[in-house]
Amino acid sequence: MLLVMDQKATQEQIDRVIATVKEHGLTPRPIPGGQRVSIGILNNKGPVDGSLFLGLPGVKDAIPVTRPYKLVSREVHPEDTLIPIGDITVGSGTLTMIAGPCAIESEEQALTIARHVKQAGADLFRGGAFKPRTSPYSFQGLGKQGLEILAHVREETGLSVVTEVLDYENFDLVEKYADVIQIGTRNMQNFTLLRRAGLSVKPILLKRGMAATIDEWLMAAEYILSEGNDKVILCERGVRTFVNHSRNTLDLSAVPVVKNESHLPIIVDPSHAAGRRDQVIPLSRAAVAVEAHGLMVEVHHAPEKALSDGGQSLYPEQFEGLCRQARSIYNNLHAVTE
Ligand code: PEP
Ligand code: MN
């Protein structure tokens, strides 16, 4: 249930509605909007009787929420969410380019790539310090040292950094260094991790589970919002199918569906979907064409020597070309639709 307050509702009236919701054993969640405040009702076991609140001063409407997710839904929050990160904003009105290596391997590697991608027009730098690897014998990331390198990259280049948190135990540490905390495909339903992310003040980049439906993905985001952190960026990164011409199948239809269902920004990671370099640029162009809010792409200056995902990493000059193409597609689309 969503209680929509009148545009002229006073704070006193809002407080009274909040108190009344609590008196019924329910959880009120005020949602400030451009024009008016709405109050979402959470923790109800079944349908809520709107007439309990409709008579209260300042209440304009009581709308049943038909989706399993609430805080992430457009029903509850019709306006697009914009997420400021340093001097950029992720969400409608801009195309955010995130680029960098799969893993931070050394200071020299990270700085070299960061300088390249910055010059090409990247808005944010990515790089894993804690790597989720299929094999325990593969490079697992530099851990804390990787985070320190990321901090140095930020200082040197001015780029904000995105990095993955693998587990609850290291959340505090990653949170201290990251500007955006990534939760990877394998952890999309790690509910303790999601709840912890919900207590953070940092934006969370939530990747889609490789076998997750859109409902499951949005419910995972709901965990984060329900703990109080509404700065969630969704990232489509491909799902597991029967094909073997790519590592995963990029589900571009997720972009319009998610944009319809949710106010949260959605970006696309073509690198982990493709798993191979030759598909990354075409998939990126398509992702911009379906109006994703951004791209996250793996780039390496010496991919043949990369400690992970070299085969899907773009060369810096390819990324530069991609930035030009992506921005041109984006600008064309907006020239037509605005
Ligand atoms: C990554 O972005 O480094 C990564 C491991 O991606 P995913 O969780 O999508 O596999
Ligand atoms: Mn990778």
CSV table of C-alpha atoms and ligand atoms in Angstrom, one decimal:
chain,number,residue,atom,x,y,z
A,1,MET,CA,0.0,0.0,0.0
A,2,LEU,CA,1.2,3.5,-0.9
A,3,LEU,CA,-0.3,6.5,0.9
A,4,VAL,CA,0.0,9.5,-1.3
A,5,MET,CA,-0.1,12.8,0.7
A,6,ASP,CA,-1.6,16.0,-0.6
A,7,GLN,CA,0.8,18.5,-2.1
A,8,LYS,CA,0.0,20.9,0.7
A,9,ALA,CA,0.2,18.3,3.5
A,10,THR,CA,2.0,19.7,6.6
A,11,GLN,CA,4.7,17.9,8.4
A,12,GLU,CA,2.4,17.4,11.3
A,13,GLN,CA,-0.1,15.6,9.1
A,14,ILE,CA,2.6,13.4,7.7
A,15,ASP,CA,3.8,12.6,11.2
A,16,ARG,CA,0.3,11.6,12.2
A,17,VAL,CA,-0.1,9.3,9.3
A,18,ILE,CA,3.3,7.7,10.1
A,19,ALA,CA,2.2,7.2,13.7
A,20,THR,CA,-1.2,5.7,12.6
A,21,VAL,CA,0.6,3.2,10.3
A,22,LYS,CA,2.8,2.1,13.3
A,23,GLU,CA,-0.3,1.8,15.5
A,24,HIS,CA,-1.5,-0.9,13.1
A,25,GLY,CA,1.7,-2.9,13.6
A,26,LEU,CA,3.0,-1.9,10.1
A,27,THR,CA,6.2,-0.1,9.0
A,28,PRO,CA,5.8,3.3,7.4
A,29,ARG,CA,8.5,4.4,4.9
A,30,PRO,CA,8.2,8.1,3.9
A,31,ILE,CA,9.3,8.6,0.3
A,32,PRO,CA,9.9,12.3,-0.5
A,33,GLY,CA,9.0,13.2,-4.1
A,34,GLY,CA,9.4,16.3,-6.2
A,35,GLN,CA,5.8,17.4,-5.6
A,36,ARG,CA,4.6,15.5,-2.6
A,37,VAL,CA,5.5,13.0,0.0
A,38,SER,CA,4.3,9.4,-0.2
A,39,ILE,CA,4.4,6.9,2.6
A,40,GLY,CA,5.0,3.2,1.7
A,41,ILE,CA,3.6,0.6,4.0
A,42,LEU,CA,5.9,-2.3,4.6
A,43,ASN,CA,5.8,-5.5,6.6
A,44,ASN,CA,2.1,-6.2,5.9
A,45,LYS,CA,1.3,-9.9,5.8
A,46,GLY,CA,-1.7,-9.5,3.6
A,47,PRO,CA,-3.6,-6.7,1.9
A,48,VAL,CA,-3.9,-3.5,3.9
A,49,ASP,CA,-7.3,-1.7,4.2
A,50,GLY,CA,-6.8,1.7,2.7
A,51,SER,CA,-9.8,3.1,4.4
A,52,LEU,CA,-7.8,3.0,7.7
A,53,PHE,CA,-5.8,6.0,6.4
A,54,LEU,CA,-8.0,7.7,3.8
A,55,GLY,CA,-9.8,9.7,6.4
A,56,LEU,CA,-6.7,11.2,7.9
A,57,PRO,CA,-6.0,14.9,7.2
A,58,GLY,CA,-3.6,15.4,4.3
A,59,VAL,CA,-4.0,11.9,2.8
A,60,LYS,CA,-4.9,12.1,-0.8
A,61,ASP,CA,-4.9,8.5,-2.0
A,62,ALA,CA,-4.2,5.0,-0.8
A,63,ILE,CA,-2.9,2.9,-3.7
A,64,PRO,CA,-2.5,-0.9,-3.4
A,65,VAL,CA,1.0,-2.0,-4.6
A,66,THR,CA,0.6,-4.9,-7.0
A,67,ARG,CA,4.2,-6.0,-7.2
A,68,PRO,CA,6.2,-8.2,-4.8
A,69,TYR,CA,8.8,-5.5,-4.6
A,70,LYS,CA,7.8,-2.2,-3.2
A,71,LEU,CA,10.6,0.3,-2.6
A,72,VAL,CA,12.2,-0.4,-5.9
A,73,SER,CA,9.0,-0.2,-7.8
A,74,ARG,CA,7.8,2.7,-9.9
A,75,GLU,CA,4.4,2.3,-8.3
A,76,VAL,CA,5.8,3.5,-5.1
A,77,HIS,CA,8.4,5.9,-6.5
A,78,PRO,CA,7.5,7.1,-10.0
A,79,GLU,CA,10.5,9.4,-10.6
A,80,ASP,CA,13.8,8.1,-11.8
A,81,THR,CA,16.4,7.8,-9.1
A,82,LEU,CA,19.6,9.7,-9.8
A,83,ILE,CA,22.8,8.6,-8.0
A,84,PRO,CA,25.5,11.2,-7.5
A,85,ILE,CA,29.0,9.8,-7.3
A,86,GLY,CA,31.8,12.4,-7.0
A,87,ASP,CA,31.1,14.9,-9.7
A,88,ILE,CA,29.0,12.6,-11.9
A,89,THR,CA,25.5,11.4,-11.7
A,90,VAL,CA,24.2,8.0,-12.7
A,91,GLY,CA,20.7,7.8,-14.0
A,92,SER,CA,18.5,9.5,-16.6
A,93,GLY,CA,19.9,12.3,-18.7
A,94,THR,CA,23.5,10.9,-19.0
A,95,LEU,CA,25.4,7.9,-20.2
A,96,THR,CA,27.8,6.6,-17.6
A,97,MET,CA,30.9,4.8,-18.8
A,98,ILE,CA,32.7,2.6,-16.3
A,99,ALA,CA,35.9,0.9,-17.4
A,100,GLY,CA,39.0,-0.8,-16.0
A,101,PRO,CA,40.6,-4.2,-15.6
A,102,CYS,CA,38.9,-7.3,-14.3
A,103,ALA,CA,41.4,-7.4,-11.4
A,104,ILE,CA,43.8,-4.9,-9.9
A,105,GLU,CA,47.2,-6.7,-10.5
A,106,SER,CA,49.7,-4.0,-9.6
A,107,GLU,CA,49.9,-0.2,-9.1
A,108,GLU,CA,51.5,0.2,-12.5
A,109,GLN,CA,48.9,-1.9,-14.2
A,110,ALA,CA,46.0,-0.1,-12.6
A,111,LEU,CA,47.4,3.4,-13.2
A,112,THR,CA,48.3,2.7,-16.8
A,113,ILE,CA,44.8,1.5,-17.5
A,114,ALA,CA,43.1,4.2,-15.5
A,115,ARG,CA,45.0,6.9,-17.4
A,116,HIS,CA,43.9,5.4,-20.7
A,117,VAL,CA,40.3,5.0,-19.9
A,118,LYS,CA,40.1,8.5,-18.4
A,119,GLN,CA,41.5,10.0,-21.5
A,120,ALA,CA,39.0,8.0,-23.6
A,121,GLY,CA,36.2,9.4,-21.6
A,122,ALA,CA,35.4,7.0,-18.8
A,123,ASP,CA,33.4,8.4,-15.8
A,124,LEU,CA,34.4,5.8,-13.3
A,125,PHE,CA,37.2,3.3,-12.9
A,126,ARG,CA,36.5,-0.4,-12.1
A,127,GLY,CA,38.8,-3.1,-10.8
A,128,GLY,CA,38.5,-6.1,-8.5
A,129,ALA,CA,40.6,-6.4,-5.3
A,130,PHE,CA,38.6,-9.5,-4.2
A,131,LYS,CA,37.9,-11.7,-7.1
A,132,PRO,CA,35.2,-14.4,-7.2
A,133,ARG,CA,36.9,-17.2,-9.3
A,134,THR,CA,35.5,-20.5,-10.4
A,135,SER,CA,38.8,-22.2,-9.5
A,136,PRO,CA,40.4,-21.8,-6.0
A,137,TYR,CA,43.8,-22.0,-7.9
A,138,SER,CA,43.1,-18.9,-10.0
A,139,PHE,CA,44.3,-15.5,-9.0
A,140,GLN,CA,42.0,-14.3,-6.2
A,141,GLY,CA,42.9,-10.6,-6.2
A,142,LEU,CA,45.3,-8.5,-4.1
A,143,GLY,CA,42.8,-8.0,-1.3
A,144,LYS,CA,43.6,-4.9,0.9
A,145,GLN,CA,46.6,-4.0,-1.2
A,146,GLY,CA,44.3,-3.9,-4.3
A,147,LEU,CA,42.0,-1.5,-2.4
A,148,GLU,CA,45.0,0.7,-1.5
A,149,ILE,CA,45.9,0.8,-5.2
A,150,LEU,CA,42.4,1.8,-6.1
A,151,ALA,CA,42.6,4.7,-3.6
A,152,HIS,CA,45.8,5.8,-5.2
A,153,VAL,CA,44.2,5.6,-8.7
A,154,ARG,CA,41.4,7.9,-7.4
A,155,GLU,CA,43.9,10.4,-6.1
A,156,GLU,CA,46.0,10.4,-9.3
A,157,THR,CA,43.2,10.5,-11.8
A,158,GLY,CA,40.2,12.0,-10.0
A,159,LEU,CA,38.1,9.0,-11.1
A,160,SER,CA,35.8,7.5,-8.6
A,161,VAL,CA,36.3,3.7,-8.2
A,162,VAL,CA,34.0,0.7,-8.3
A,163,THR,CA,35.1,-2.5,-6.7
A,164,GLU,CA,33.5,-5.8,-5.6
A,165,VAL,CA,32.8,-7.0,-2.1
A,166,LEU,CA,32.8,-10.8,-1.9
A,167,ASP,CA,31.7,-11.4,1.7
A,168,TYR,CA,30.2,-9.9,4.8
A,169,GLU,CA,33.5,-10.2,6.7
A,170,ASN,CA,35.3,-7.8,4.3
A,171,PHE,CA,32.4,-5.3,3.9
A,172,ASP,CA,33.7,-2.7,6.3
A,173,LEU,CA,37.1,-2.8,4.5
A,174,VAL,CA,35.8,-2.5,1.0
A,175,GLU,CA,33.3,0.2,2.1
A,176,LYS,CA,36.2,2.3,3.4
A,177,TYR,CA,37.9,2.4,0.0
A,178,ALA,CA,35.2,2.1,-2.6
A,179,ASP,CA,33.1,4.9,-4.1
A,180,VAL,CA,30.7,2.3,-5.4
A,181,ILE,CA,30.4,-1.2,-3.9
A,182,GLN,CA,29.8,-4.0,-6.4
A,183,ILE,CA,27.8,-7.1,-5.5
A,184,GLY,CA,28.6,-9.7,-8.1
A,185,THR,CA,26.4,-12.2,-9.9
A,186,ARG,CA,27.3,-15.0,-7.5
A,187,ASN,CA,26.2,-13.0,-4.5
A,188,MET,CA,23.0,-11.5,-5.8
A,189,GLN,CA,21.0,-13.6,-3.3
A,190,ASN,CA,23.5,-13.4,-0.4
A,191,PHE,CA,20.9,-11.9,1.8
A,192,THR,CA,23.3,-11.1,4.7
A,193,LEU,CA,25.5,-9.2,2.3
A,194,LEU,CA,22.5,-7.4,0.8
A,195,ARG,CA,21.3,-6.3,4.2
A,196,ARG,CA,24.7,-5.0,5.1
A,197,ALA,CA,24.8,-3.1,1.8
A,198,GLY,CA,21.5,-1.6,2.8
A,199,LEU,CA,23.2,0.0,5.9
A,200,SER,CA,25.9,1.6,3.8
A,201,VAL,CA,25.9,5.2,2.7
A,202,LYS,CA,27.8,4.2,-0.5
A,203,PRO,CA,26.1,3.4,-3.8
A,204,ILE,CA,25.7,-0.3,-4.5
A,205,LEU,CA,26.2,-1.8,-8.0
A,206,LEU,CA,24.0,-4.9,-7.9
A,207,LYS,CA,24.7,-7.4,-10.7
A,208,ARG,CA,22.0,-9.7,-11.9
A,209,GLY,CA,22.4,-13.3,-10.8
A,210,MET,CA,23.4,-15.4,-13.7
A,211,ALA,CA,20.2,-17.5,-13.3
A,212,ALA,CA,18.0,-14.9,-11.8
A,213,THR,CA,14.6,-13.7,-13.0
A,214,ILE,CA,14.0,-10.0,-13.1
A,215,ASP,CA,11.6,-10.3,-10.1
A,216,GLU,CA,14.3,-12.1,-8.1
A,217,TRP,CA,16.8,-9.4,-9.0
A,218,LEU,CA,14.5,-6.6,-8.0
A,219,MET,CA,13.7,-8.4,-4.8
A,220,ALA,CA,17.5,-8.5,-4.1
A,221,ALA,CA,17.6,-4.7,-4.6
A,222,GLU,CA,14.6,-4.5,-2.3
A,223,TYR,CA,16.7,-6.0,0.5
A,224,ILE,CA,19.1,-3.1,0.1
A,225,LEU,CA,16.5,-0.4,0.0
A,226,SER,CA,14.5,-1.9,2.9
A,227,GLU,CA,17.6,-1.3,5.1
A,228,GLY,CA,17.7,2.3,4.1
A,229,ASN,CA,20.1,2.6,1.2
A,230,ASP,CA,18.3,3.7,-1.9
A,231,LYS,CA,21.4,4.2,-4.0
A,232,VAL,CA,21.3,1.1,-6.0
A,233,ILE,CA,22.5,0.7,-9.6
A,234,LEU,CA,21.3,-2.4,-11.3
A,235,CYS,CA,23.7,-4.1,-13.8
A,236,GLU,CA,22.6,-6.7,-16.4
A,237,ARG,CA,25.6,-9.0,-17.1
A,238,GLY,CA,24.1,-11.9,-19.0
A,239,VAL,CA,22.4,-15.0,-17.9
A,240,ARG,CA,23.3,-18.7,-18.3
A,241,THR,CA,21.7,-20.3,-21.4
A,242,PHE,CA,22.4,-23.3,-23.6
A,243,VAL,CA,24.6,-21.4,-26.1
A,244,ASN,CA,28.3,-21.8,-26.3
A,245,HIS,CA,29.1,-18.9,-28.7
A,246,SER,CA,29.4,-16.6,-25.7
A,247,ARG,CA,30.0,-17.1,-22.0
A,248,ASN,CA,26.5,-15.9,-21.1
A,249,THR,CA,23.6,-14.5,-23.0
A,250,LEU,CA,23.2,-10.8,-22.6
A,251,ASP,CA,19.5,-10.2,-21.8
A,252,LEU,CA,19.0,-6.7,-23.3
A,253,SER,CA,15.2,-7.1,-22.9
A,254,ALA,CA,15.9,-6.7,-19.2
A,255,VAL,CA,16.7,-3.0,-19.8
A,256,PRO,CA,13.3,-1.8,-20.9
A,257,VAL,CA,11.5,-4.2,-18.5
A,258,VAL,CA,13.5,-3.0,-15.5
A,259,LYS,CA,13.1,0.7,-16.5
A,260,ASN,CA,9.3,0.1,-16.7
A,261,GLU,CA,9.2,-1.6,-13.3
A,262,SER,CA,11.7,0.3,-11.3
A,263,HIS,CA,13.0,3.8,-10.8
A,264,LEU,CA,16.6,2.5,-10.2
A,265,PRO,CA,19.2,3.1,-12.9
A,266,ILE,CA,20.3,0.1,-14.9
A,267,ILE,CA,23.6,-0.3,-16.7
A,268,VAL,CA,24.9,-3.2,-18.8
A,269,ASP,CA,28.2,-5.2,-18.5
A,270,PRO,CA,28.8,-6.6,-22.0
A,271,SER,CA,32.2,-8.0,-21.0
A,272,HIS,CA,31.0,-10.7,-18.6
A,273,ALA,CA,28.1,-11.5,-20.8
A,274,ALA,CA,30.2,-12.1,-23.9
A,275,GLY,CA,33.3,-13.5,-22.3
A,276,ARG,CA,35.1,-12.7,-25.6
A,277,ARG,CA,36.5,-9.4,-26.9
A,278,ASP,CA,34.9,-9.5,-30.4
A,279,GLN,CA,31.4,-9.3,-29.0
A,280,VAL,CA,31.9,-6.5,-26.5
A,281,ILE,CA,31.6,-3.5,-28.8
A,282,PRO,CA,28.5,-4.7,-30.7
A,283,LEU,CA,26.8,-5.6,-27.5
A,284,SER,CA,27.7,-2.3,-26.0
A,285,ARG,CA,26.2,-0.4,-28.9
A,286,ALA,CA,23.0,-2.4,-28.5
A,287,ALA,CA,22.9,-1.7,-24.8
A,288,VAL,CA,23.1,2.1,-25.4
A,289,ALA,CA,20.4,1.7,-28.1
A,290,VAL,CA,18.0,0.0,-25.7
A,291,GLU,CA,18.6,3.0,-23.4
A,292,ALA,CA,20.7,1.6,-20.6
A,293,HIS,CA,22.0,4.3,-18.3
A,294,GLY,CA,25.6,3.2,-18.7
A,295,LEU,CA,28.1,0.5,-19.6
A,296,MET,CA,30.7,-1.3,-17.5
A,297,VAL,CA,33.5,-2.6,-19.7
A,298,GLU,CA,36.7,-4.5,-19.0
A,299,VAL,CA,39.8,-2.8,-20.4
A,300,HIS,CA,43.4,-4.0,-20.2
A,301,HIS,CA,46.6,-2.5,-21.8
A,302,ALA,CA,48.1,-6.0,-22.1
A,303,PRO,CA,45.2,-8.4,-22.0
A,304,GLU,CA,47.4,-11.4,-23.1
A,305,LYS,CA,49.1,-11.0,-19.7
A,306,ALA,CA,46.0,-10.3,-17.6
A,307,LEU,CA,45.6,-12.4,-14.5
A,308,SER,CA,41.9,-12.7,-15.2
A,309,ASP,CA,39.5,-12.2,-18.1
A,310,GLY,CA,42.1,-11.0,-20.5
A,311,GLY,CA,40.2,-12.7,-23.4
A,312,GLN,CA,37.2,-10.3,-23.0
A,313,SER,CA,39.2,-7.2,-22.1
A,314,LEU,CA,39.2,-4.4,-24.7
A,315,TYR,CA,42.5,-2.7,-25.7
A,316,PRO,CA,42.5,0.9,-24.6
A,317,GLU,CA,42.2,2.2,-28.2
A,318,GLN,CA,39.1,-0.1,-28.7
A,319,PHE,CA,37.6,1.4,-25.6
A,320,GLU,CA,38.3,4.9,-26.9
A,321,GLY,CA,36.4,4.0,-30.2
A,322,LEU,CA,33.6,2.5,-28.1
A,323,CYS,CA,33.2,5.7,-26.1
A,324,ARG,CA,32.9,7.7,-29.2
A,325,GLN,CA,30.3,5.3,-30.7
A,326,ALA,CA,28.3,5.0,-27.5
A,327,ARG,CA,28.1,8.7,-26.9
A,328,SER,CA,27.1,9.2,-30.5
A,329,ILE,CA,24.3,6.7,-30.3
A,330,TYR,CA,23.2,8.1,-27.0
A,331,ASN,CA,23.2,11.7,-28.4
A,332,ASN,CA,21.3,10.7,-31.5
A,333,LEU,CA,18.6,8.9,-29.5
A,334,HIS,CA,18.1,11.9,-27.3
A,335,ALA,CA,18.1,14.4,-30.1
A,336,VAL,CA,15.2,12.3,-31.6
A,337,THR,CA,13.2,11.6,-28.4
A,338,GLU,CA,13.5,15.0,-26.7
B,1,PEP,C1,33.3,-8.5,-12.3
B,1,PEP,O1,32.6,-7.5,-12.7
B,1,PEP,O2,34.4,-8.4,-12.0
B,1,PEP,C2,32.6,-9.8,-12.1
B,1,PEP,C3,33.2,-10.8,-11.5
B,1,PEP,O3,31.4,-9.9,-12.7
B,1,PEP,P1,30.2,-10.9,-12.5
B,1,PEP,O4,29.9,-10.9,-11.0
B,1,PEP,O5,29.1,-10.3,-13.3
B,1,PEP,O6,30.7,-12.2,-13.0
B,2,MN,MN,36.1,-10.0,-15.0
